[in-house]
Amino acid sequence: MEEIRLDTRNMPPERVAEVQRCAELCFKINHTLPTSPECRKLIDELFLNALGEGTVIHPPVFTILGNTVRIGRNVTIMNGFHCMSAGGLTIEDDVRIALNCTVLTNNHDLYERAIITCKPVRIRRNVWVGANVTILPGVTIGENAVIGAGSVVTKDVPDNAVVAGNPARLIRYLDAEQLKARQS
């Protein structure tokens, strides 16, 4: 996965405009009655209508670049979702993300801090992300994986894996036959 490097001293005007658009929409979302149709309309606008059918996002929510986020069908994202998505974020169908989770697709260069390094994050189908999880740039979380509460995910997670800790480590694998039986 190729790293993208962005110089914060010389940002294109369209990126600056997107950051401002998202900041204003996040403020409006986070100050609107969460169950109101207006709130849902603002969330759709934040993510440029890139939310799949049946997806629910509970405010507050914070994202810097909503135009780089794609969210599948029947996804639930609980309160306190933070997303730095300069590298791009894809969340596939049927994902559950608990309270206060953070997805980071960008970081600063260790030696030249004005440079942002970006790698996409992908959360595959039917993943469960526990509360207070942080997912770092470049990570792919495999189908059906479970991420334990409080974990920091620093590397790819295989399909059907249960990981936990800081950094997240493999705890065990889910039984693939049980998963198939429950999904049919």
XYZ file of N, CA and C in Angstrom:
552
model
N 0.851 -1.166 0.000
C 0.000 0.000 0.000
C 0.899 1.232 0.000
N 0.682 2.053 -0.987
C 1.546 3.210 -1.179
C 1.144 4.370 -0.266
N 2.150 4.993 0.295
C 1.941 6.134 1.174
C 1.794 7.407 0.344
N 0.842 8.245 0.725
C 0.674 9.563 0.120
C 1.249 10.574 1.100
N 1.994 11.557 0.585
C 2.582 12.585 1.437
C 1.982 13.936 1.062
N 1.507 14.671 2.064
C 0.897 15.982 1.854
C 1.647 17.022 2.664
N 1.916 18.157 2.049
C 2.608 19.251 2.724
C 1.565 20.228 3.273
N 1.468 20.325 4.591
C 0.449 21.185 5.205
C 0.730 22.674 4.988
N 1.934 23.018 4.553
C 2.265 24.425 4.297
C 1.731 24.895 2.954
N 1.321 23.947 2.114
C 0.888 24.295 0.769
C -0.293 23.409 0.369
N -1.403 23.589 1.056
C -2.577 22.769 0.790
C -3.384 23.348 -0.366
N -3.867 22.488 -1.243
C -4.711 22.967 -2.350
C -5.998 23.608 -1.802
N -6.494 24.628 -2.472
C -7.692 25.326 -1.997
C -8.901 24.387 -1.820
N -9.044 23.374 -2.682
C -10.182 22.469 -2.552
C -10.098 21.631 -1.281
N -8.884 21.303 -0.854
C -8.722 20.562 0.403
C -9.052 21.462 1.594
N -8.569 22.677 1.555
C -8.873 23.641 2.622
C -10.384 23.836 2.719
N -11.050 23.943 1.578
C -12.505 24.118 1.566
C -13.209 22.892 2.141
N -12.714 21.676 1.843
C -13.331 20.459 2.374
C -13.149 20.373 3.889
N -11.984 20.747 4.388
C -11.749 20.752 5.837
C -12.725 21.723 6.514
N -12.906 22.887 5.933
C -13.834 23.872 6.501
C -15.274 23.368 6.428
N -15.653 22.783 5.289
C -17.012 22.238 5.130
C -17.299 21.205 6.220
N -16.343 20.313 6.441
C -16.530 19.251 7.439
C -16.568 19.808 8.859
N -15.719 20.778 9.144
C -15.724 21.378 10.483
C -17.078 22.006 10.785
N -17.629 22.720 9.817
C -18.917 23.373 10.018
C -20.034 22.347 10.152
N -20.014 21.295 9.315
C -21.054 20.274 9.399
C -20.960 19.487 10.702
N -19.759 19.154 11.140
C -19.617 18.443 12.420
C -20.168 19.290 13.560
N -19.892 20.576 13.537
C -20.438 21.464 14.566
C -21.965 21.424 14.548
N -22.558 21.544 13.363
C -24.023 21.532 13.249
C -24.598 20.191 13.713
N -23.988 19.088 13.250
C -24.458 17.752 13.643
C -24.433 17.606 15.158
N -23.328 18.009 15.755
C -23.123 17.805 17.183
C -23.924 18.767 18.058
N -24.648 19.692 17.414
C -25.508 20.628 18.136
C -26.955 20.544 17.655
N -27.296 19.409 17.078
C -28.660 19.176 16.581
C -29.224 17.971 17.318
N -30.519 17.976 17.563
C -31.166 16.844 18.215
C -30.802 15.564 17.456
N -30.128 14.597 18.123
C -29.580 13.431 17.420
C -30.598 12.571 16.682
N -31.837 12.528 17.148
C -32.840 11.666 16.520
C -33.665 12.392 15.465
N -33.336 13.626 15.180
C -34.143 14.417 14.247
C -33.772 14.125 12.792
N -34.738 14.289 11.892
C -34.442 14.146 10.462
C -33.356 15.138 10.007
N -33.319 16.320 10.624
C -32.312 17.316 10.274
C -30.906 16.779 10.546
N -30.739 16.083 11.671
C -29.428 15.534 12.009
C -28.993 14.515 10.955
N -29.900 13.626 10.570
C -29.563 12.628 9.548
C -29.207 13.299 8.223
N -29.928 14.340 7.876
C -29.635 15.075 6.638
C -28.225 15.659 6.679
N -27.846 16.213 7.834
C -26.503 16.786 7.984
C -25.423 15.701 7.905
N -25.675 14.539 8.496
C -24.713 13.426 8.435
C -24.558 12.955 6.991
N -25.658 12.844 6.270
C -25.584 12.474 4.846
C -24.756 13.499 4.075
N -24.956 14.770 4.383
C -24.211 15.834 3.712
C -22.719 15.749 4.052
N -22.403 15.471 5.315
C -21.005 15.360 5.733
C -20.270 14.301 4.914
N -20.918 13.159 4.728
C -20.289 12.053 4.008
C -20.709 12.001 2.540
N -21.220 13.105 2.023
C -21.585 13.251 0.612
C -22.476 12.121 0.121
N -23.440 11.757 0.975
C -24.402 10.702 0.653
C -23.728 9.370 0.321
N -22.569 9.111 0.917
C -21.838 7.856 0.688
C -22.108 6.845 1.795
N -23.285 6.946 2.418
C -23.680 6.002 3.467
C -24.651 4.997 2.867
N -24.388 3.726 3.131
C -25.275 2.683 2.639
C -26.608 2.683 3.361
N -27.580 2.035 2.740
C -28.920 1.912 3.305
C -28.864 1.246 4.677
N -29.627 1.772 5.614
C -29.715 1.200 6.951
C -28.567 1.574 7.876
N -27.672 2.413 7.424
C -26.538 2.830 8.253
C -26.964 3.937 9.207
N -26.479 3.834 10.450
C -26.811 4.816 11.488
C -25.516 5.291 12.140
N -25.365 6.603 12.239
C -24.222 7.211 12.934
C -24.782 8.083 14.043
N -24.372 7.800 15.277
C -24.853 8.538 16.444
C -23.862 9.650 16.797
N -24.309 10.907 16.821
C -23.431 11.998 17.210
C -23.053 11.915 18.685
N -21.971 12.588 19.105
C -21.161 13.447 18.266
C -20.240 12.646 17.339
N -19.921 13.281 16.231
C -19.022 12.708 15.241
C -18.057 13.808 14.805
N -16.821 13.416 14.529
C -15.803 14.367 14.102
C -15.033 13.749 12.937
N -15.030 14.437 11.812
C -14.191 14.009 10.691
C -13.662 15.242 9.999
N -12.483 15.102 9.428
C -11.843 16.247 8.792
C -12.113 16.263 7.293
N -12.189 15.095 6.673
C -12.408 15.005 5.227
C -13.498 13.973 4.932
N -14.736 14.387 5.005
C -15.850 13.484 4.762
C -15.885 12.946 3.343
N -15.260 13.642 2.407
C -15.276 13.214 1.016
C -14.374 12.014 0.738
N -13.639 11.544 1.733
C -12.746 10.387 1.552
C -13.257 9.152 2.291
N -14.479 9.229 2.793
C -15.056 8.144 3.598
C -16.192 7.478 2.825
N -16.175 6.149 2.788
C -17.250 5.354 2.183
C -17.726 4.348 3.224
N -19.031 4.334 3.480
C -19.595 3.459 4.514
C -20.708 2.621 3.888
N -20.643 1.319 4.099
C -21.576 0.374 3.502
C -22.950 0.363 4.152
N -23.690 -0.710 3.870
C -25.052 -0.881 4.357
C -25.062 -1.449 5.779
N -26.102 -1.066 6.531
C -26.363 -1.624 7.861
C -25.179 -1.498 8.817
N -24.508 -0.382 8.747
C -23.388 -0.084 9.655
C -23.935 0.744 10.807
N -23.462 0.442 12.019
C -23.806 1.253 13.182
C -22.519 1.817 13.763
N -22.486 3.132 13.894
C -21.349 3.813 14.511
C -21.892 4.590 15.702
N -21.413 4.238 16.876
C -21.905 4.864 18.100
C -21.236 6.223 18.338
N -21.653 6.890 19.397
C -21.232 8.245 19.739
C -19.722 8.362 19.900
N -19.211 9.520 19.500
C -17.808 9.830 19.730
C -16.866 9.286 18.672
N -17.333 9.083 17.452
C -16.485 8.586 16.364
C -15.601 9.720 15.856
N -14.293 9.479 15.861
C -13.314 10.446 15.347
C -12.628 9.842 14.139
N -12.492 10.637 13.094
C -11.932 10.104 11.858
C -11.030 11.142 11.194
N -9.756 10.821 11.105
C -8.818 11.616 10.312
C -8.588 10.809 9.037
N -9.232 11.219 7.955
C -9.371 10.342 6.793
C -8.660 10.826 5.538
N -7.566 11.534 5.664
C -6.860 12.020 4.475
C -6.403 10.878 3.573
N -6.140 9.710 4.150
C -5.703 8.556 3.356
C -6.847 7.752 2.783
N -8.069 8.029 3.210
C -9.240 7.304 2.735
C -9.675 6.237 3.726
N -10.980 6.134 3.943
C -11.550 5.148 4.854
C -12.708 4.455 4.165
N -12.670 3.119 4.163
C -13.782 2.315 3.659
C -14.262 1.411 4.785
N -15.558 1.500 5.079
C -16.197 0.631 6.059
C -17.243 -0.171 5.288
N -17.069 -1.484 5.240
C -17.976 -2.329 4.476
C -19.271 -2.608 5.248
N -20.156 -3.416 4.672
C -21.481 -3.698 5.229
C -21.428 -4.387 6.591
N -22.463 -4.130 7.390
C -22.744 -4.837 8.638
C -21.675 -4.676 9.718
N -20.972 -3.575 9.711
C -19.937 -3.294 10.715
C -20.586 -2.616 11.913
N -20.077 -2.918 13.099
C -20.511 -2.284 14.344
C -19.292 -1.615 14.979
N -19.401 -0.323 15.238
C -18.318 0.428 15.871
C -18.877 1.035 17.151
N -18.281 0.684 18.288
C -18.777 1.104 19.598
C -18.359 2.546 19.914
N -18.658 2.955 21.141
C -18.394 4.325 21.606
C -16.927 4.731 21.518
N -16.712 5.997 21.180
C -15.408 6.663 21.297
C -14.282 5.983 20.534
N -14.558 5.600 19.295
C -13.515 4.987 18.471
C -12.887 6.020 17.550
N -11.613 5.791 17.222
C -10.849 6.697 16.378
C -10.226 5.913 15.236
N -10.392 6.427 14.030
C -9.724 5.861 12.862
C -8.800 6.942 12.311
N -7.528 6.603 12.218
C -6.513 7.536 11.726
C -5.933 6.992 10.428
N -6.048 7.761 9.362
C -5.430 7.340 8.105
C -4.219 8.209 7.790
N -3.928 9.127 8.663
C -2.785 10.003 8.434
C -2.002 10.237 9.722
N -0.747 10.602 9.525
C 0.188 10.834 10.617
C 1.162 11.904 10.140
N 2.033 12.363 11.008
C 3.068 13.317 10.598
C 4.382 12.587 10.378
N 5.136 13.058 9.398
C 6.478 12.526 9.166
C 7.316 12.758 10.425
N 8.111 11.769 10.795
C 8.897 11.873 12.035
C 9.907 13.009 12.012
N 10.419 13.350 10.833
C 11.476 14.352 10.747
C 11.000 15.687 10.194
N 9.987 15.650 9.353
C 9.455 16.883 8.778
C 7.972 16.958 9.119
N 7.668 17.530 10.261
C 6.333 17.463 10.856
C 5.260 18.169 10.039
N 5.640 19.060 9.131
C 4.643 19.718 8.284
C 4.138 18.773 7.185
N 4.781 17.635 7.020
C 4.368 16.642 6.036
C 3.452 15.629 6.712
N 2.289 15.410 6.108
C 1.358 14.389 6.585
C 1.534 13.159 5.699
N 1.720 12.015 6.338
C 1.814 10.746 5.608
C 0.470 10.044 5.725
N -0.033 9.531 4.610
C -1.395 8.978 4.579
C -1.413 7.583 3.971
N -2.176 6.685 4.606
C -2.433 5.349 4.082
C -3.893 5.009 4.378
N -4.589 4.378 3.436
C -6.011 4.077 3.655
C -6.240 3.029 4.733
N -7.415 3.092 5.335
C -7.885 2.086 6.287
C -9.116 1.436 5.683
N -9.179 0.109 5.819
C -10.345 -0.646 5.333
C -10.843 -1.539 6.462
N -12.129 -1.418 6.753
C -12.784 -2.269 7.744
C -13.745 -3.147 6.952
N -13.444 -4.419 6.873
C -14.198 -5.343 6.027
C -15.537 -5.716 6.657
N -16.302 -6.498 5.978
C -17.680 -6.849 6.319
C -17.794 -7.547 7.675
N -18.845 -7.178 8.410
C -19.253 -7.841 9.644
C -18.222 -7.748 10.782
N -17.473 -6.670 10.812
C -16.489 -6.447 11.881
C -17.195 -5.809 13.072
N -16.725 -6.159 14.269
C -17.189 -5.525 15.507
C -15.982 -4.863 16.149
N -16.051 -3.542 16.290
C -14.989 -2.755 16.909
C -15.485 -2.325 18.284
N -14.806 -2.772 19.348
C -15.205 -2.450 20.711
C -14.967 -0.986 21.056
N -15.422 -0.576 22.216
C -15.320 0.812 22.671
C -13.870 1.256 22.828
N -13.648 2.523 22.543
C -12.343 3.178 22.756
C -11.203 2.542 21.978
N -11.491 2.062 20.786
C -10.459 1.474 19.924
C -9.865 2.565 19.047
N -8.563 2.460 18.781
C -7.875 3.316 17.821
C -7.309 2.441 16.724
N -7.598 2.805 15.481
C -7.093 2.083 14.310
C -6.138 3.023 13.581
N -4.900 2.553 13.348
C -3.850 3.387 12.769
C -3.786 3.283 11.248
N -3.060 4.218 10.596
C -3.004 4.265 9.135
C -2.528 2.956 8.502
N -3.150 2.640 7.359
C -2.733 1.505 6.555
C -3.293 0.166 6.977
N -4.115 0.129 8.012
C -4.625 -1.133 8.552
C -5.850 -1.599 7.759
N -5.913 -2.904 7.514
C -7.119 -3.558 7.018
C -7.572 -4.536 8.084
N -8.843 -4.443 8.445
C -9.421 -5.369 9.423
C -10.274 -6.359 8.641
N -9.950 -7.641 8.768
C -10.588 -8.692 7.987
C -12.028 -8.951 8.369
N -12.743 -9.635 7.468
C -14.157 -9.970 7.686
C -14.370 -10.690 9.005
N -15.459 -10.344 9.657
C -15.921 -10.978 10.897
C -15.007 -10.767 12.098
N -13.955 -9.985 11.961
C -13.017 -9.787 13.068
C -13.690 -9.047 14.225
N -13.146 -9.254 15.415
C -13.598 -8.565 16.621
C -12.378 -7.866 17.217
N -12.532 -6.571 17.485
C -11.458 -5.781 18.078
C -11.876 -5.454 19.506
N -11.137 -5.954 20.492
C -11.470 -5.758 21.897
C -11.396 -4.305 22.317
N -12.229 -3.940 23.275
C -12.287 -2.574 23.784
C -10.911 -2.088 24.224
N -10.627 -0.824 23.919
C -9.386 -0.195 24.340
C -8.171 -0.557 23.509
N -8.343 -1.318 22.453
C -7.209 -1.769 21.649
C -6.675 -0.657 20.754
N -5.394 -0.786 20.424
C -4.754 0.063 19.424
C -4.308 -0.868 18.309
N -4.950 -0.742 17.146
C -4.693 -1.646 16.026
C -3.611 -1.024 15.149
N -2.430 -1.644 15.155
C -1.272 -1.108 14.445
C -0.939 -1.861 13.170
N -1.557 -3.043 12.980
C -1.283 -3.830 11.769
C -2.545 -4.570 11.359
N -2.518 -5.123 10.157
C -3.686 -5.820 9.612
C -4.176 -6.917 10.549
N -5.500 -7.107 10.538
C -6.157 -8.139 11.344
C -6.757 -9.151 10.367
N -6.453 -10.438 10.526
C -6.987 -11.447 9.603
C -8.499 -11.625 9.751
N -9.109 -12.219 8.729
C -10.518 -12.598 8.807
C -10.742 -13.468 10.035
N -11.901 -13.294 10.667
C -12.363 -14.143 11.774
C -11.496 -14.078 13.035
N -10.606 -13.101 13.127
C -9.706 -13.002 14.285
C -10.333 -12.170 15.394
N -9.991 -12.510 16.626
C -10.305 -11.688 17.793
C -8.963 -11.141 18.279
N -8.841 -9.802 18.305
C -7.601 -9.176 18.756
C -7.916 -8.205 19.879
N -6.925 -7.963 20.743
C -7.100 -7.000 21.829
C -5.738 -6.563 22.323
N -5.707 -5.398 22.955
C -4.491 -4.919 23.593
C -3.897 -3.703 22.907
N -2.770 -3.264 23.472
C -2.032 -2.128 22.944
C -0.547 -2.479 22.906
N -0.052 -2.841 21.707
C -0.773 -2.962 20.442
C -1.653 -4.208 20.430
N -2.675 -4.184 19.558
C -3.613 -5.314 19.471
C -2.871 -6.571 19.035
N -3.157 -7.669 19.747
C -2.552 -8.975 19.452
C -3.647 -10.009 19.283
N -3.346 -11.030 18.507
C -4.299 -12.104 18.269
C -4.609 -12.831 19.579
N -5.889 -12.968 19.883
C -6.341 -13.716 21.051
C -6.773 -15.116 20.620
N -7.577 -15.155 19.546
C -8.039 -16.434 19.001
C -8.739 -16.165 17.682
N -9.184 -17.254 17.043
C -10.002 -17.150 15.837
C -11.417 -17.610 16.135
N -12.378 -16.968 15.487
C -13.766 -17.396 15.584
C -13.951 -18.661 14.742
N -14.908 -19.466 15.110
C -15.210 -20.694 14.376
C -15.924 -20.327 13.074
N -15.287 -20.592 11.946
C -15.822 -20.217 10.643
C -17.153 -20.899 10.351
N -17.317 -22.124 10.786
C -18.587 -22.833 10.545
C -19.736 -22.187 11.315
N -19.485 -21.780 12.554
C -20.529 -21.093 13.337
C -20.899 -19.770 12.668
N -19.896 -19.041 12.167
C -20.167 -17.773 11.488
C -21.059 -17.992 10.272
N -20.722 -18.983 9.463
C -21.525 -19.278 8.268
C -22.954 -19.628 8.643
N -23.130 -20.468 9.663
C -24.463 -20.895 10.083
C -25.307 -19.718 10.549
N -24.704 -18.775 11.235
C -25.448 -17.634 11.773
C -25.738 -16.581 10.705
N -24.924 -16.554 9.662
C -25.111 -15.547 8.626
C -26.088 -15.999 7.536
N -26.443 -17.285 7.533
C -27.366 -17.752 6.478
C -28.801 -17.658 6.899
